[in-house]
Short mmCIF file of C-alpha atoms in Angstrom, two decimals:
data_model
loop_
_atom_site.label_atom_id
_atom_site.label_comp_id
_atom_site.label_asym_id
_atom_site.label_seq_id
_atom_site.Cartn_x
_atom_site.Cartn_y
_atom_site.Cartn_z
CA MET I 194 65.71 18.64 -38.46
CA GLU I 195 69.54 20.55 -37.81
CA LYS I 196 70.43 18.74 -40.77
CA LEU I 197 66.97 19.15 -43.21
CA LYS I 198 67.84 23.49 -42.29
CA THR I 199 72.11 22.73 -43.34
CA LEU I 200 71.09 21.97 -46.51
CA ILE I 201 68.44 24.01 -46.55
CA VAL I 202 70.83 26.99 -46.18
CA LEU I 203 73.25 26.21 -48.73
CA PHE I 204 70.85 24.56 -51.59
CA LYS I 205 69.92 29.17 -50.90
CA ALA I 206 72.92 30.04 -50.67
CA HIS I 207 73.91 27.91 -54.16
CA THR I 208 71.52 30.01 -55.59
CA SER I 209 72.73 33.04 -54.43
CA VAL I 210 75.92 32.66 -55.61
CA GLY I 211 75.21 31.85 -59.09
CA ASN I 212 73.67 34.24 -59.71
CA ASN I 213 75.99 36.54 -58.16
CA VAL I 214 79.10 34.33 -61.93
CA LYS I 215 75.49 34.74 -63.73
CA LEU I 216 75.04 38.52 -63.80
CA SER I 217 78.79 39.24 -63.27
CA LEU I 218 78.68 37.17 -66.71
CA SER I 219 75.66 38.87 -68.06
CA ASP I 220 77.39 41.97 -70.21
CA SER I 221 80.38 39.04 -72.17
CA VAL I 222 80.50 37.14 -74.67
CA LEU I 223 80.70 34.06 -72.80
CA THR I 224 78.13 32.16 -71.17
CA LEU I 225 78.28 30.20 -68.08
CA ASN I 226 79.43 27.06 -69.08
CA GLU I 227 81.62 28.96 -71.93
CA PHE I 228 83.30 30.52 -68.51
CA ALA I 229 83.88 27.29 -66.98
CA VAL I 230 85.60 25.92 -70.32
CA MET I 231 88.22 29.09 -70.37
CA GLU I 232 88.64 29.12 -66.83
CA ALA I 233 89.38 25.27 -66.59
CA LEU I 234 91.84 26.02 -69.92
CA TYR I 235 93.10 28.41 -68.74
CA THR I 236 94.18 27.45 -64.91
CA LYS I 237 95.03 24.15 -65.76
CA GLY I 238 96.11 23.41 -69.33
CA ALA I 239 95.81 22.01 -72.89
CA MET I 240 93.59 18.97 -71.92
CA ARG I 241 92.08 16.44 -73.00
CA THR I 242 87.58 16.48 -73.79
CA GLN I 243 87.28 14.02 -71.20
CA THR I 244 89.32 14.98 -69.35
CA LEU I 245 87.57 19.17 -69.33
CA ALA I 246 84.49 17.10 -69.08
CA GLU I 247 85.13 16.07 -65.46
CA SER I 248 86.40 18.91 -64.08
CA ILE I 249 84.10 20.98 -65.08
CA LEU I 250 81.07 18.07 -64.10
CA ILE I 251 79.59 18.92 -68.00
CA PRO I 252 78.25 16.34 -70.22
CA ASN I 253 79.95 15.58 -73.20
CA SER I 254 77.26 16.35 -75.53
CA SER I 255 77.05 19.98 -73.73
CA LEU I 256 80.35 20.28 -74.40
CA THR I 257 80.65 19.73 -77.88
CA TYR I 258 78.58 22.51 -77.84
CA VAL I 259 80.45 24.46 -76.10
CA LEU I 260 83.34 23.69 -77.60
CA ASP I 261 82.02 24.10 -80.85
CA MET I 262 81.53 27.69 -79.75
CA LEU I 263 84.16 28.99 -78.89
CA VAL I 264 86.13 27.27 -81.98
CA GLU I 265 84.10 29.35 -83.95
CA SER I 266 84.77 32.25 -82.18
CA SER I 267 88.47 31.48 -81.98
CA TYR I 268 89.18 31.19 -78.07
CA VAL I 269 89.47 27.66 -77.84
CA GLU I 270 91.51 24.82 -80.75
CA ARG I 271 91.64 21.28 -81.03
CA ILE I 272 95.13 20.31 -81.34
CA LYS I 273 96.93 16.10 -81.78
CA ASP I 274 97.51 15.57 -78.71
CA GLU I 275 101.47 14.11 -79.09
CA ASP I 276 101.19 11.02 -76.47
CA ASP I 277 98.04 9.91 -77.97
CA LYS I 278 97.48 10.68 -81.72
CA ARG I 279 94.20 9.45 -81.75
CA CYS I 280 92.90 11.94 -78.94
CA LEU I 281 93.04 15.48 -79.71
CA LEU I 282 94.05 18.05 -76.67
CA ILE I 283 91.05 21.46 -76.40
CA ASN I 284 93.89 24.44 -75.48
CA LEU I 285 93.03 28.81 -75.12
CA THR I 286 94.49 30.79 -78.02
CA LYS I 287 95.76 33.53 -77.76
CA LYS I 288 92.64 35.64 -78.41
CA GLY I 289 90.67 33.56 -76.02
CA LYS I 290 93.65 33.62 -73.30
CA LYS I 291 92.85 37.68 -73.74
CA THR I 292 88.94 38.13 -73.56
CA PHE I 293 89.38 35.31 -70.11
CA GLU I 294 91.59 37.90 -68.77
CA GLU I 295 89.47 39.97 -69.77
CA ILE I 296 85.90 38.77 -68.48
CA TYR I 297 87.74 37.34 -64.79
CA ALA I 298 88.56 40.23 -64.14
CA LYS I 299 85.25 41.70 -62.95
CA HIS I 300 84.32 38.22 -62.34
CA HIS I 301 86.64 37.94 -59.71
CA GLN I 302 85.76 41.70 -57.91
CA HIS I 303 82.02 40.91 -58.72
CA MET I 304 82.89 37.47 -56.47
CA LEU I 305 85.17 39.19 -54.09
CA LYS I 306 82.48 41.24 -52.61
CA ILE I 307 80.46 37.90 -52.14
CA PHE I 308 83.91 36.50 -49.81
CA ASN I 309 84.15 39.27 -48.85
CA ALA I 310 82.07 37.99 -46.40
CA LEU I 311 84.09 35.33 -44.50
CA SER I 312 87.42 36.26 -42.98
CA ASP I 313 90.52 33.81 -44.59
CA GLU I 314 90.14 30.60 -42.18
CA GLU I 315 86.59 31.11 -42.64
CA GLU I 316 87.13 30.49 -46.41
CA LEU I 317 89.32 27.50 -45.53
CA GLU I 318 87.41 25.96 -44.26
CA LEU I 319 84.17 26.48 -45.92
CA GLN I 320 86.34 24.84 -48.26
CA ARG I 321 87.02 21.87 -46.46
CA LEU I 322 83.48 20.48 -44.62
CA LEU I 323 82.13 22.09 -49.04
CA LYS I 324 85.40 18.97 -49.85
CA LYS I 325 84.26 16.61 -47.37
CA LEU I 326 80.38 17.91 -47.55
CA GLY I 327 81.09 16.21 -52.09
CA LYS I 328 83.42 13.62 -51.10
CA LYS I 329 80.66 11.10 -48.45
CA ALA I 330 77.91 12.27 -51.06
CA GLU I 331 79.92 11.19 -53.93
CA GLU I 332 80.80 7.40 -51.60
CA VAL I 333 76.86 7.49 -50.68
CA TYR I 334 75.75 7.28 -54.38
CA ALA I 335 78.13 5.21 -55.41
CA HIS I 336 77.07 2.49 -53.11
CA GLU I 337 72.76 3.52 -54.16
CA THR I 338 73.57 3.05 -57.82
CA SER I 339 75.39 0.08 -57.57
CA ASN I 340 72.70 -1.61 -55.94
#
């Protein structure tokens, strides 16, 4: 029964934090998926579409649409991969970087209001526990779906 309670607490926290993420972006020019793409590119640099999709957990079909919108807005560009001419890299433009930095500043301040509830040690422990739980969930899913 305690495991069920933990699951409910996890879902409620996920919903509450997710609602705040949406709120922090509500008056920006970006959708949540566009923000996720730009955040990944901002922190990790240019990457292939497949790597980007895996990084932000958006299906390729949805990512293509999001990238088209970001290219149309001149926030990202598709450039040839010098290592493999058959592939394209997705990269933030100067306009995209500037826009992301402006939006992220407000988003970050909003998220601090939530995460300041945790000490630095608690935050690290939460990260550790969530990674452990996520890894186990992936293992169970892979095992259950391979049969």
